[in-house]
Short mmCIF file of C-alpha atoms in Angstrom, two decimals:
data_model
loop_
_atom_site.label_atom_id
_atom_site.label_comp_id
_atom_site.label_asym_id
_atom_site.label_seq_id
_atom_site.Cartn_x
_atom_site.Cartn_y
_atom_site.Cartn_z
CA UNK A 1441 113.88 189.95 108.74
CA UNK A 1442 117.09 191.10 107.14
CA UNK A 1443 117.77 191.84 103.46
CA UNK A 1444 118.94 188.29 102.68
CA UNK A 1445 115.59 186.76 103.69
CA UNK A 1446 113.60 188.76 101.09
CA UNK A 1447 112.96 187.63 97.50
CA UNK A 1448 112.45 191.18 96.19
CA UNK A 1449 114.60 194.18 97.09
CA UNK A 1450 115.33 197.52 95.43
CA UNK A 1451 118.13 197.26 92.87
CA UNK A 1452 120.53 199.48 94.74
CA UNK A 1453 120.46 197.20 97.78
CA UNK A 1454 121.21 194.05 95.71
CA UNK A 1455 123.99 195.75 93.78
CA UNK A 1456 126.00 195.77 97.02
CA UNK A 1457 125.66 191.98 97.28
CA UNK A 1458 127.45 191.35 93.93
CA UNK A 1459 128.60 187.76 93.73
CA UNK A 1460 132.34 187.42 93.25
CA UNK A 1461 133.33 184.48 91.09
CA UNK A 1462 136.86 183.44 90.20
CA UNK A 1463 137.94 184.51 86.73
CA UNK A 1464 138.90 181.02 85.56
CA UNK A 1465 135.50 179.75 86.60
CA UNK A 1466 133.85 182.53 84.62
CA UNK A 1467 135.83 181.52 81.55
CA UNK A 1468 135.93 177.76 81.93
CA UNK A 1469 132.33 177.15 82.91
CA UNK A 1470 130.74 178.57 79.72
CA UNK A 1471 133.34 176.77 77.61
CA UNK A 1472 132.55 173.51 79.39
CA UNK A 1473 128.85 174.18 78.89
CA UNK A 1474 129.37 174.68 75.15
CA UNK A 1475 131.49 171.53 75.03
CA UNK A 1476 128.76 169.63 76.79
CA UNK A 1477 126.20 171.01 74.39
CA UNK A 1478 128.19 169.87 71.36
CA UNK A 1479 129.28 166.53 72.75
CA UNK A 1480 126.63 165.11 75.09
CA UNK A 1481 123.80 164.83 72.52
CA UNK A 1482 126.02 162.43 70.60
CA UNK A 1483 125.91 160.05 73.55
CA UNK A 1484 122.20 160.39 74.27
CA UNK A 1485 119.61 162.38 72.38
CA UNK A 1486 117.89 163.48 75.57
CA UNK A 1487 120.82 165.80 76.32
CA UNK A 1488 119.83 167.97 73.37
CA UNK A 1489 116.96 169.32 75.47
CA UNK A 1490 119.41 170.85 77.92
CA UNK A 1491 120.66 174.40 77.37
CA UNK A 1492 123.68 174.62 79.63
CA UNK A 1493 125.19 177.71 77.94
CA UNK A 1494 121.99 179.61 78.69
CA UNK A 1495 122.12 178.46 82.31
CA UNK A 1496 125.70 179.72 82.52
CA UNK A 1497 124.65 183.10 81.13
CA UNK A 1498 121.80 183.29 83.63
CA UNK A 1499 124.00 182.31 86.55
CA UNK A 1500 126.84 184.71 85.88
CA UNK A 1501 124.63 187.57 84.73
CA UNK A 1502 122.29 187.31 87.68
CA UNK A 1503 125.20 186.96 90.08
CA UNK A 1504 127.26 189.86 88.74
CA UNK A 1505 124.18 192.09 88.62
CA UNK A 1506 125.77 194.15 85.86
CA UNK A 1507 123.48 194.50 82.83
CA UNK A 1508 126.30 195.39 80.45
CA UNK A 1509 128.46 192.53 81.70
CA UNK A 1510 125.48 190.20 81.41
CA UNK A 1511 124.59 191.19 77.88
CA UNK A 1512 128.20 190.95 76.75
CA UNK A 1513 128.56 187.53 78.34
CA UNK A 1514 125.33 186.45 76.68
CA UNK A 1515 126.51 187.80 73.32
CA UNK A 1516 129.84 185.98 73.58
CA UNK A 1517 128.27 182.65 74.50
CA UNK A 1518 125.55 183.05 71.88
CA UNK A 1519 127.99 183.93 69.13
CA UNK A 1520 130.14 180.93 70.03
CA UNK A 1521 127.08 178.70 69.77
CA UNK A 1522 126.18 180.28 66.45
CA UNK A 1523 129.67 179.68 65.15
CA UNK A 1524 129.28 175.97 65.85
CA UNK A 1525 125.90 175.78 64.16
CA UNK A 1526 124.86 175.87 60.51
CA UNK A 1527 122.80 179.03 60.94
CA UNK A 1528 123.94 182.61 60.37
CA UNK A 1529 126.09 183.96 63.19
CA UNK A 1530 124.18 186.34 65.43
CA UNK A 1531 120.84 184.65 65.94
CA UNK A 1532 121.61 182.96 69.23
CA UNK A 1533 123.91 185.88 69.99
CA UNK A 1534 120.96 188.27 69.98
CA UNK A 1535 118.78 185.93 72.01
CA UNK A 1536 121.41 185.34 74.66
CA UNK A 1537 122.33 189.02 74.72
CA UNK A 1538 118.77 189.80 75.72
CA UNK A 1539 118.77 186.88 78.14
CA UNK A 1540 121.98 188.11 79.81
CA UNK A 1541 120.69 191.63 80.07
CA UNK A 1542 117.34 190.51 81.50
CA UNK A 1543 118.96 188.09 83.94
CA UNK A 1544 121.31 190.71 85.32
CA UNK A 1545 118.46 193.21 85.55
CA UNK A 1546 116.35 190.71 87.46
CA UNK A 1547 119.34 189.79 89.60
CA UNK A 1548 119.29 193.34 90.93
CA UNK A 1549 115.85 192.79 92.37
CA UNK A 1550 115.59 189.04 93.02
CA UNK A 1551 117.35 186.81 95.50
CA UNK A 1552 118.97 184.60 92.89
CA UNK A 1553 120.55 182.42 95.58
CA UNK A 1554 117.18 181.00 96.49
CA UNK A 1555 116.67 177.53 94.89
CA UNK A 1556 113.02 178.18 94.09
CA UNK A 1557 113.86 181.47 92.43
CA UNK A 1558 116.62 179.74 90.48
CA UNK A 1559 114.24 177.03 89.32
CA UNK A 1560 111.63 179.46 88.04
CA UNK A 1561 114.24 181.88 86.70
CA UNK A 1562 115.95 179.18 84.65
CA UNK A 1563 112.65 177.73 83.42
CA UNK A 1564 111.27 181.12 82.51
CA UNK A 1565 114.43 182.19 80.72
CA UNK A 1566 114.64 178.92 78.85
CA UNK A 1567 111.07 179.28 77.59
CA UNK A 1568 111.67 182.92 76.67
CA UNK A 1569 114.95 182.05 74.99
CA UNK A 1570 113.28 179.39 72.84
CA UNK A 1571 110.36 181.62 71.98
CA UNK A 1572 112.58 184.52 70.99
CA UNK A 1573 114.83 182.25 68.98
CA UNK A 1574 111.82 180.88 67.14
CA UNK A 1575 110.54 184.39 66.41
CA UNK A 1576 113.90 185.50 65.07
CA UNK A 1577 114.20 182.43 62.87
CA UNK A 1578 110.80 183.03 61.40
CA UNK A 1579 111.34 186.76 60.95
CA UNK A 1580 114.90 186.80 59.66
CA UNK A 1581 115.34 183.41 58.01
CA UNK A 1582 111.73 182.62 57.13
CA UNK A 1583 112.18 179.31 58.93
CA UNK A 1584 108.80 177.52 59.06
CA UNK A 1585 109.64 175.43 62.15
CA UNK A 1586 106.86 175.09 64.72
CA UNK A 1587 107.43 176.39 68.26
CA UNK A 1588 106.77 172.92 69.81
CA UNK A 1589 105.23 174.41 72.90
CA UNK A 1590 104.73 171.19 74.85
CA UNK A 1591 108.30 170.06 74.33
CA UNK A 1592 109.53 173.55 75.16
CA UNK A 1593 107.53 173.60 78.39
CA UNK A 1594 108.84 170.20 79.40
CA UNK A 1595 112.41 171.20 78.56
CA UNK A 1596 111.93 174.41 80.57
CA UNK A 1597 110.97 172.35 83.62
CA UNK A 1598 113.95 170.04 83.12
CA UNK A 1599 116.36 172.95 82.70
CA UNK A 1600 114.88 174.67 85.74
CA UNK A 1601 115.35 171.51 87.77
CA UNK A 1602 118.91 171.16 86.52
CA UNK A 1603 119.71 174.78 87.31
CA UNK A 1604 119.22 174.29 91.05
CA UNK A 1605 122.04 171.76 91.66
CA UNK A 1606 124.20 173.26 88.92
CA UNK A 1607 124.06 176.77 90.40
CA UNK A 1608 124.65 175.29 93.83
CA UNK A 1609 127.80 173.59 92.55
CA UNK A 1610 128.98 176.85 90.96
CA UNK A 1611 128.35 178.62 94.26
CA UNK A 1612 131.03 176.41 95.78
CA UNK A 1613 133.56 177.95 93.39
CA UNK A 1614 132.90 181.49 94.53
CA UNK A 1615 135.65 183.61 96.03
CA UNK A 1616 135.49 183.72 99.79
CA UNK A 1617 134.44 187.17 101.01
CA UNK B 594 122.16 214.01 74.84
CA UNK B 595 125.19 212.78 76.70
CA UNK B 596 123.28 212.74 79.93
CA UNK B 597 120.50 210.83 78.25
CA UNK B 598 122.96 208.19 77.05
CA UNK B 599 124.48 207.99 80.48
CA UNK B 600 121.10 207.61 82.02
CA UNK B 601 120.13 204.79 79.67
CA UNK B 602 123.62 203.44 79.24
CA UNK B 603 122.70 199.78 79.78
CA UNK B 604 119.82 199.95 77.38
CA UNK B 605 121.95 201.78 74.83
CA UNK B 606 124.67 199.14 74.97
CA UNK B 607 122.04 196.43 74.68
CA UNK B 608 120.52 198.00 71.60
CA UNK B 609 123.94 198.58 70.08
CA UNK B 610 125.02 194.99 70.59
CA UNK B 611 121.75 193.66 69.21
CA UNK B 612 121.92 196.03 66.27
CA UNK B 613 125.44 194.88 65.46
CA UNK B 614 124.39 191.26 65.51
CA UNK B 615 121.30 192.05 63.49
CA UNK B 616 123.45 193.67 60.84
CA UNK B 617 125.74 190.65 60.91
CA UNK B 618 122.83 188.30 60.34
CA UNK B 619 121.41 190.55 57.62
CA UNK B 620 124.77 190.65 55.88
CA UNK B 621 125.05 186.87 55.95
CA UNK B 622 121.50 186.31 54.79
CA UNK B 623 121.64 188.93 52.05
CA UNK B 624 125.05 188.09 50.61
CA UNK B 625 125.16 184.42 51.48
CA UNK B 626 128.63 185.05 52.88
CA UNK B 627 129.87 183.53 56.10
CA UNK B 628 132.08 184.66 58.96
CA UNK B 629 134.68 181.93 58.69
CA UNK B 630 137.11 183.38 61.20
CA UNK B 631 134.59 183.20 64.01
CA UNK B 632 133.60 179.69 63.09
CA UNK B 633 137.23 178.54 62.92
CA UNK B 634 137.91 179.97 66.35
CA UNK B 635 134.88 178.28 67.80
CA UNK B 636 135.68 174.95 66.18
CA UNK B 637 139.29 175.11 67.35
CA UNK B 638 138.05 175.88 70.80
CA UNK B 639 135.61 173.02 70.96
CA UNK B 640 137.06 170.16 68.90
CA UNK B 641 140.37 169.46 70.72
CA UNK B 642 138.72 169.15 74.13
CA UNK B 643 136.00 167.13 72.49
CA UNK B 644 138.60 164.77 71.08
CA UNK B 645 140.19 164.39 74.50
CA UNK B 646 136.78 163.77 76.03
CA UNK B 647 136.00 161.14 73.43
CA UNK B 648 139.30 159.39 74.04
CA UNK B 649 138.69 159.40 77.77
CA UNK B 650 135.16 158.14 77.28
CA UNK B 651 136.11 155.35 74.92
CA UNK B 652 138.99 154.31 77.19
CA UNK B 653 136.66 154.27 80.17
CA UNK B 654 134.08 152.25 78.28
CA UNK B 655 136.72 149.81 77.09
CA UNK B 656 138.14 149.49 80.59
CA UNK B 657 134.67 148.92 81.98
CA UNK B 658 133.62 146.34 79.41
CA UNK B 659 136.94 144.48 79.26
CA UNK B 660 137.95 144.46 82.91
CA UNK B 661 135.22 145.52 85.29
CA UNK B 662 132.29 143.83 83.54
CA UNK B 663 133.95 140.43 83.37
CA UNK B 664 131.12 138.71 85.22
CA UNK B 665 128.83 139.65 82.40
CA UNK B 666 131.42 138.46 79.90
CA UNK B 667 131.65 135.09 81.60
CA UNK B 668 127.89 134.76 81.62
CA UNK B 669 127.77 135.78 77.98
CA UNK B 670 130.53 133.31 77.21
CA UNK B 671 128.59 130.49 78.86
CA UNK B 672 125.47 131.42 76.98
CA UNK B 673 127.33 131.56 73.67
CA UNK B 674 129.01 128.24 74.39
CA UNK B 675 125.61 126.65 75.01
CA UNK B 676 124.29 128.25 71.85
CA UNK B 677 127.30 126.93 69.93
CA UNK B 678 126.76 123.42 71.28
CA UNK B 679 123.12 123.54 70.31
CA UNK B 680 123.96 124.78 66.82
CA UNK B 681 126.61 122.08 66.42
CA UNK B 682 124.09 119.39 67.29
CA UNK B 683 121.57 120.95 64.94
CA UNK B 684 124.18 121.14 62.20
CA UNK B 685 125.09 117.49 62.71
CA UNK B 686 121.43 116.52 62.54
CA UNK B 687 120.89 118.56 59.37
CA UNK B 688 123.99 117.05 57.76
CA UNK B 689 122.63 113.62 58.55
CA UNK B 690 119.26 114.57 57.10
CA UNK B 691 120.95 115.95 53.99
CA UNK B 692 122.98 112.78 53.57
CA UNK B 693 119.85 110.70 53.90
CA UNK B 694 118.09 112.84 51.31
CA UNK B 695 121.04 112.56 48.92
CA UNK B 696 121.19 108.79 49.32
CA UNK B 697 117.44 108.54 48.80
CA UNK B 698 117.71 110.68 45.67
CA UNK B 699 120.56 108.55 44.30
CA UNK B 700 118.61 105.40 45.02
CA UNK B 701 115.55 106.87 43.34
CA UNK B 702 117.59 107.72 40.24
CA UNK B 703 119.10 104.26 40.19
CA UNK B 704 115.66 102.74 40.60
CA UNK B 705 114.40 104.65 37.58
CA UNK B 706 117.36 103.47 35.51
CA UNK B 707 117.28 99.73 36.14
CA UNK B 708 114.80 97.62 34.19
CA UNK B 709 113.85 95.38 37.11
CA UNK B 710 110.86 96.21 39.25
CA UNK B 711 111.91 97.06 42.77
CA UNK B 712 110.58 98.09 46.15
CA UNK B 713 112.51 100.68 48.13
CA UNK B 714 113.22 99.77 51.73
CA UNK B 715 115.17 101.12 54.64
CA UNK B 716 117.43 99.13 56.91
CA UNK B 717 115.86 99.30 60.34
CA UNK B 718 117.86 96.82 62.37
CA UNK B 719 120.67 94.36 62.34
CA UNK B 720 120.51 90.88 63.69
CA UNK B 721 121.71 90.58 67.26
CA UNK B 722 125.11 89.01 67.33
CA UNK B 723 128.75 89.78 66.92
CA UNK B 724 129.78 90.53 63.33
CA UNK B 725 126.25 89.93 62.19
CA UNK B 726 125.79 89.79 58.42
CA UNK B 727 122.02 89.93 58.52
CA UNK B 728 119.88 93.05 58.55
CA UNK B 729 116.17 93.79 58.69
CA UNK B 730 114.44 96.12 56.24
CA UNK B 731 111.09 97.85 56.71
CA UNK B 732 109.30 96.16 53.83
CA UNK B 733 107.72 92.73 54.15
CA UNK B 734 105.27 90.37 52.60
CA UNK B 735 102.55 93.02 52.60
CA UNK B 736 104.69 95.04 50.17
CA UNK B 737 105.17 92.04 47.86
CA UNK B 738 108.51 90.95 49.26
CA UNK B 739 109.17 87.23 49.12
CA UNK B 740 111.94 85.02 50.39
CA UNK B 741 114.81 84.71 47.96
CA UNK B 742 114.41 88.12 46.31
CA UNK B 743 117.57 90.00 45.51
CA UNK B 744 118.46 93.12 47.48
CA UNK B 745 120.52 95.80 45.74
CA UNK B 746 121.45 99.45 45.90
CA UNK B 747 123.02 101.91 43.50
CA UNK B 748 126.48 100.44 44.10
CA UNK B 749 125.45 96.88 43.36
CA UNK B 750 124.39 93.64 44.98
CA UNK B 751 123.72 93.69 48.72
CA UNK B 752 122.25 90.29 49.48
CA UNK B 753 119.01 88.42 49.39
CA UNK B 754 115.84 88.17 51.42
CA UNK B 755 116.02 85.17 53.72
CA UNK B 756 112.72 85.70 55.52
CA UNK B 757 109.71 87.86 54.67
CA UNK B 758 107.49 88.84 57.57
CA UNK B 759 104.33 90.90 57.14
CA UNK B 760 106.01 94.29 57.62
CA UNK B 761 109.73 93.56 57.72
CA UNK B 762 112.13 91.29 55.94
CA UNK B 763 115.39 89.69 56.88
CA UNK B 764 118.22 90.20 54.43
CA UNK B 765 121.38 88.13 54.30
CA UNK B 766 124.32 90.23 53.14
CA UNK B 767 126.55 88.90 50.42
CA UNK B 768 129.46 88.74 52.84
CA UNK B 769 127.61 86.33 55.16
CA UNK B 770 128.76 82.74 55.36
CA UNK B 771 126.26 80.66 53.43
CA UNK B 772 125.54 83.33 50.84
CA UNK B 773 126.22 82.31 47.26
CA UNK B 774 125.49 83.74 43.85
CA UNK B 775 126.54 83.18 40.26
CA UNK B 776 128.99 85.83 39.07
CA UNK B 777 130.76 86.67 35.85
CA UNK B 778 133.93 88.61 35.19
CA UNK B 779 133.31 91.87 33.39
CA UNK B 780 136.45 91.70 31.27
CA UNK B 781 136.82 88.11 30.07
CA UNK B 782 133.32 86.83 30.90
CA UNK B 783 134.57 83.99 33.03
CA UNK B 784 131.92 82.60 35.37
CA UNK B 785 132.21 81.55 38.98
CA UNK B 786 130.37 81.20 42.25
CA UNK B 787 130.43 84.00 44.79
CA UNK B 788 130.41 82.97 48.44
CA UNK B 789 130.42 85.07 51.60
CA UNK B 790 133.46 84.68 53.80
CA UNK B 791 131.83 85.92 57.00
CA UNK B 792 134.00 89.05 57.17
CA UNK B 793 133.98 92.09 54.97
CA UNK B 794 134.94 90.27 51.79
CA UNK B 795 133.69 87.52 49.50
CA UNK B 796 135.36 84.71 47.64
CA UNK B 797 134.85 83.68 44.02
CA UNK B 798 135.17 79.96 43.47
CA UNK B 799 135.43 77.53 40.60
CA UNK B 800 137.37 79.75 38.25
CA UNK B 801 140.12 77.82 36.54
CA UNK B 802 143.64 78.89 37.37
CA UNK B 803 144.37 79.44 33.69
CA UNK B 804 141.92 82.34 33.55
CA UNK B 805 143.40 85.82 33.53
CA UNK B 806 141.96 87.49 36.59
CA UNK B 807 143.80 90.48 38.01
CA UNK B 808 143.24 92.65 41.08
CA UNK B 809 140.82 95.43 40.16
CA UNK B 810 138.75 93.32 37.77
CA UNK B 811 135.03 93.68 38.29
CA UNK B 812 132.53 90.86 38.77
CA UNK B 813 128.81 91.07 38.03
CA UNK B 814 125.90 88.80 38.71
CA UNK B 815 125.61 86.22 35.94
CA UNK B 816 121.91 85.40 36.29
CA UNK B 817 122.72 81.69 36.23
CA UNK B 818 121.44 81.22 39.79
CA UNK B 819 117.89 82.29 38.79
CA UNK B 820 117.83 84.58 41.81
CA UNK B 821 119.74 87.69 40.89
CA UNK B 822 119.19 89.46 37.59
CA UNK B 823 122.22 89.44 35.36
CA UNK B 824 124.50 92.49 35.21
CA UNK B 825 124.46 93.82 38.78
CA UNK B 826 127.88 94.95 39.97
CA UNK B 827 129.13 92.76 42.80
CA UNK B 828 132.64 94.00 43.53
CA UNK B 829 136.20 94.19 42.38
CA UNK B 830 139.01 91.70 42.85
CA UNK B 831 141.26 92.33 45.79
CA UNK B 832 143.55 89.37 45.19
CA UNK B 833 143.62 86.49 42.75
CA UNK B 834 146.14 83.70 43.33
CA UNK B 835 146.49 80.02 44.04
CA UNK B 836 148.45 77.25 42.41
CA UNK B 837 145.68 74.62 42.40
CA UNK B 838 143.09 73.82 39.77
CA UNK B 839 140.95 76.79 40.69
CA UNK B 840 141.99 80.30 41.59
CA UNK B 841 141.57 81.74 45.10
CA UNK B 842 139.88 85.04 44.38
CA UNK B 843 138.95 87.50 47.07
CA UNK B 844 136.39 90.14 46.15
CA UNK B 845 135.65 93.47 47.85
CA UNK B 846 131.88 94.09 47.68
CA UNK B 847 130.98 97.38 46.07
CA UNK B 848 127.66 97.87 47.80
CA UNK B 849 128.91 97.71 51.38
CA UNK B 850 131.74 100.19 51.05
CA UNK B 851 129.71 103.12 52.39
CA UNK B 852 127.33 101.26 54.67
CA UNK B 853 123.76 100.49 53.81
CA UNK B 854 120.71 102.45 54.85
CA UNK B 855 118.37 102.45 51.89
CA UNK B 856 118.05 99.43 49.61
CA UNK B 857 115.97 98.17 46.72
CA UNK B 858 114.33 94.75 46.81
CA UNK B 859 114.02 93.33 43.31
CA UNK B 860 110.48 92.03 43.04
CA UNK B 861 110.53 91.38 39.30
CA UNK B 862 114.04 90.87 37.95
CA UNK B 863 115.09 91.77 34.41
CA UNK B 864 118.50 90.90 33.05
CA UNK B 865 120.86 93.65 32.04
CA UNK B 866 123.80 93.59 29.69
CA UNK B 867 127.31 93.70 31.06
CA UNK B 868 129.32 96.83 30.47
CA UNK B 869 131.92 96.60 27.74
CA UNK B 870 134.38 98.81 29.50
CA UNK B 871 136.36 97.86 32.52
CA UNK B 872 135.35 100.14 35.41
CA UNK B 873 137.92 101.52 37.80
CA UNK B 874 138.06 99.84 41.22
CA UNK B 875 135.75 101.42 43.74
CA UNK B 876 133.70 103.11 41.05
CA UNK B 877 131.15 100.65 39.75
CA UNK B 878 129.19 102.18 36.87
CA UNK B 879 125.45 102.18 36.75
CA UNK B 880 124.18 100.33 33.74
CA UNK B 881 121.94 102.08 31.27
CA UNK B 882 118.40 100.77 31.03
CA UNK B 883 117.53 98.72 27.97
CA UNK B 884 115.94 100.48 25.01
CA UNK B 885 112.16 100.66 25.36
CA UNK B 886 111.51 101.66 21.78
CA UNK B 887 110.99 98.41 19.83
CA UNK B 888 112.12 99.96 16.55
CA UNK B 889 115.31 101.28 18.12
CA UNK B 890 115.85 98.03 19.92
CA UNK B 891 115.47 96.02 16.73
CA UNK B 892 117.96 98.29 14.96
CA UNK B 893 120.47 98.08 17.73
CA UNK B 894 120.19 94.34 18.24
CA UNK B 895 118.13 91.89 16.18
CA UNK B 896 115.43 90.19 18.18
CA UNK B 897 116.68 86.73 17.35
CA UNK B 898 120.39 87.46 17.46
CA UNK B 899 122.13 85.49 20.18
CA UNK B 900 123.28 87.57 23.12
CA UNK B 901 126.95 88.06 23.75
CA UNK B 902 126.80 85.64 26.66
CA UNK B 903 124.01 83.09 26.93
CA UNK B 904 122.69 81.42 30.02
CA UNK B 905 120.80 78.15 30.05
CA UNK B 906 117.61 80.14 30.40
CA UNK B 907 118.54 82.20 27.35
CA UNK B 908 119.17 79.08 25.35
CA UNK B 909 115.84 77.72 26.52
CA UNK B 910 114.19 80.95 25.46
CA UNK B 911 115.87 80.66 22.06
CA UNK B 912 114.39 77.24 21.57
CA UNK B 913 110.95 78.60 22.44
CA UNK B 914 111.40 81.38 19.92
CA UNK B 915 112.40 78.98 17.17
CA UNK B 916 109.44 76.79 17.90
CA UNK B 917 107.13 79.79 17.88
CA UNK B 918 108.56 81.01 14.58
CA UNK B 919 108.17 77.60 13.00
CA UNK B 920 104.49 77.83 13.93
CA UNK B 921 104.28 81.37 12.47
CA UNK B 922 103.59 83.17 15.75
CA UNK B 923 106.03 85.67 17.29
CA UNK B 924 107.14 84.95 20.81
CA UNK B 925 107.49 87.53 23.53
CA UNK B 926 107.93 90.58 21.29
CA UNK B 927 105.83 93.22 23.02
CA UNK B 928 106.38 96.34 25.08
CA UNK B 929 106.18 94.58 28.37
CA UNK B 930 109.01 92.30 27.36
CA UNK B 931 111.22 95.03 25.92
CA UNK B 932 114.81 94.66 26.86
CA UNK B 933 115.97 91.35 28.17
CA UNK B 934 113.21 89.44 29.81
CA UNK B 935 114.05 87.23 32.74
CA UNK B 936 113.87 83.54 32.05
CA UNK B 937 110.85 83.04 34.32
CA UNK B 938 107.31 84.42 33.98
CA UNK B 939 107.13 87.91 35.56
CA UNK B 940 104.11 87.45 37.92
CA UNK B 941 105.88 84.88 40.04
CA UNK B 942 108.86 86.00 42.04
CA UNK B 943 112.07 84.15 41.52
CA UNK B 944 113.04 81.53 44.07
CA UNK B 945 116.29 79.77 44.58
#
């Protein structure tokens, strides 16, 4: 069994396997995800349950395996989402900053190329993202919205399922070693 | 300290970034201020591509619906065409129903206005034969219809009953050959005999050539024939000529101008007065019913005053009145006889 066949490895070993993605893909993909997030729900309401910007943050953070890069990417994407919303800027920024940091930290120890890992990683991060966002809204804005746990769980499964083919497609845009 | 920060560099950066954003949120919440620059950047980043996407989407949808999905359009077109045909037929039917209702209402109004007692009937058939001038109506002997009764509608005289069966009656139209009726000119009160010519018109006979009859003059029933109550519009003069003793007058019947569907059979005729004014051709006026109030009637016209135009029956009635007065008993002045009573007793229908 070599290192690539194991789900869990020490961080130092994974750091050597840093995924190299083209720069334009790193810039264009989150922008496209934000575009999708602002545009697709107008066509069908079911698209509002998808969180493509979060999936982008997870993918690039886990692949780069750099916590600072991950948290900065998460902050940028989150702030952009905040800027397009009616809420104060920084709420989603904080949530996605934490998500980017956690994803890159986990990427050091997990085989994030494995589809099953990707499914659970995306689902788990989506649920955590929603929970943290709800907590921040209640704490900072006194927003009385309910957490909608069942809907969140279902959306987590859907986003996890979507992450597998989406990450696979992004893998095709990697730089050749 | 520096080594500590280096050791926990990732965590330090994380906390710093979160702290910065937390301060940003706190500033916005506390002051109510916004960060417009960031929002403008984000909107400018997202909206133009969104506009392009929307244009592409709408173009694709239009292309799909207008070119690719033509089979569906054809099917939809066929369905709509069928729906249109069905609605047209329904519309035609409803128009017909509405016309029937309007005619029935007009006939009902006319029936309420005329003093004669009538029975409403509907034309249900025409006699078999080319250019037939005989129709069948859905009222017969069981409804009190008898042979010889006059048939009218709101426009005027239609014809007379030539056979009364239990549930239907045969009606000869006034244009039929063999039909005849006494008529009187509305303007100069000249009397003649109306006869059907077998076509769409009638002739008026036995009017002296010295009489002033012009095209457009109206003729009414005179009541002299003891069949038709006096005062019903018959038609207007189409042509009046001839160099002989009598004029050759051709009359256009008023009642047949729009076809006949609903008619009134006069079961108990009451004379009407002739209109003083000359009606316009093609627009025969309905005559007002006689006054029912005896006091008003006596003021308007004395009971024993001679009518403007007397028939033999009227003269006979006058003699009866004089005889009754000489005996000290009034004759025929009661509510039932208000207006102009026909010259025959009401219970028995008039016969030619």
